[in-house]
Every structure is written in structure tokens, then in C-alpha cells.
Coordinates of C-alpha atoms in Angstrom, one line a residue:
M787 CA -67.3 73.0 26.8
S788 CA -67.2 76.7 28.7
R789 CA -68.4 76.8 32.1
K790 CA -71.5 78.5 31.3
D791 CA -72.6 76.1 28.8
A792 CA -71.3 73.2 31.4
H793 CA -74.1 74.8 33.6
A794 CA -76.9 74.9 31.3
F795 CA -76.4 71.4 30.2
A796 CA -76.9 70.6 33.9
A797 CA -79.9 72.4 34.4
S798 CA -81.7 71.5 31.5
L799 CA -80.6 67.8 32.1
A800 CA -81.1 67.4 35.6
A801 CA -85.3 69.0 34.8
T802 CA -85.3 66.3 31.8
L803 CA -84.0 63.4 33.6
M804 CA -85.0 63.9 37.1
V805 CA -81.8 63.2 38.3
S806 CA -78.8 65.0 40.1
I807 CA -76.3 66.2 37.9
V808 CA -72.6 67.4 39.0
V809 CA -70.8 70.0 37.2
F810 CA -67.4 69.5 36.7
Q811 CA -64.0 70.7 35.9
A812 CA -61.6 68.2 34.7
G813 CA -57.6 68.7 34.9
D814 CA -57.0 70.1 31.7
G815 CA -59.3 73.2 32.6
T816 CA -62.4 72.2 30.5
F817 CA -66.0 71.6 32.1
G818 CA -68.3 68.7 31.6
A819 CA -72.0 67.5 33.2
V820 CA -72.4 63.8 34.1
R821 CA -75.5 62.5 36.3
A822 CA -73.8 62.4 39.8
D823 CA -73.7 58.7 40.2
E824 CA -71.4 58.5 37.8
I825 CA -68.3 60.8 39.2
D826 CA -66.0 59.1 40.6
G827 CA -64.1 62.4 41.9
D828 CA -60.8 61.4 40.3
E829 CA -58.9 63.9 38.3
V830 CA -61.8 66.6 38.6
V831 CA -62.8 69.1 40.5
I832 CA -66.4 69.3 41.2
V833 CA -68.0 72.6 40.5
S834 CA -71.8 72.4 41.5
E835 CA -74.8 69.7 41.5
Y836 CA -78.2 70.3 40.1
D837 CA -80.4 68.4 42.2
P838 CA -84.3 69.1 40.6
F839 CA -85.7 67.8 44.1
G840 CA -84.4 70.3 45.8

């Protein structure tokens, strides 16, 4: 997923699910978005976090 798409997806997920969503870059250069409590931090670089309460 592109960086722009990952940010749009993360913002939408955070607002819909009302949970913190992290945008990350994997070791192969691709971007993704997952719940903040599901990220383990291995082999990924956290780019940003979307918090629906903050």
C-alpha cells in the first residue's frame, strides 16, 4: 500500500473502530496500518499513530 493510502486507511479505521491505529513501514518498504496494540515493533518502522480520542 502507498504511504498516502496507508494514512487515509488508518484515519478511517481509527474513526470507525474508535481504537488507536499505527501506520508502519515494513522492511521491504511497503506501508501498512494495524491496531496499535497489535504491533510488535520487530522489523517495522512506526511512521505515525492515529488516536481517535486525542
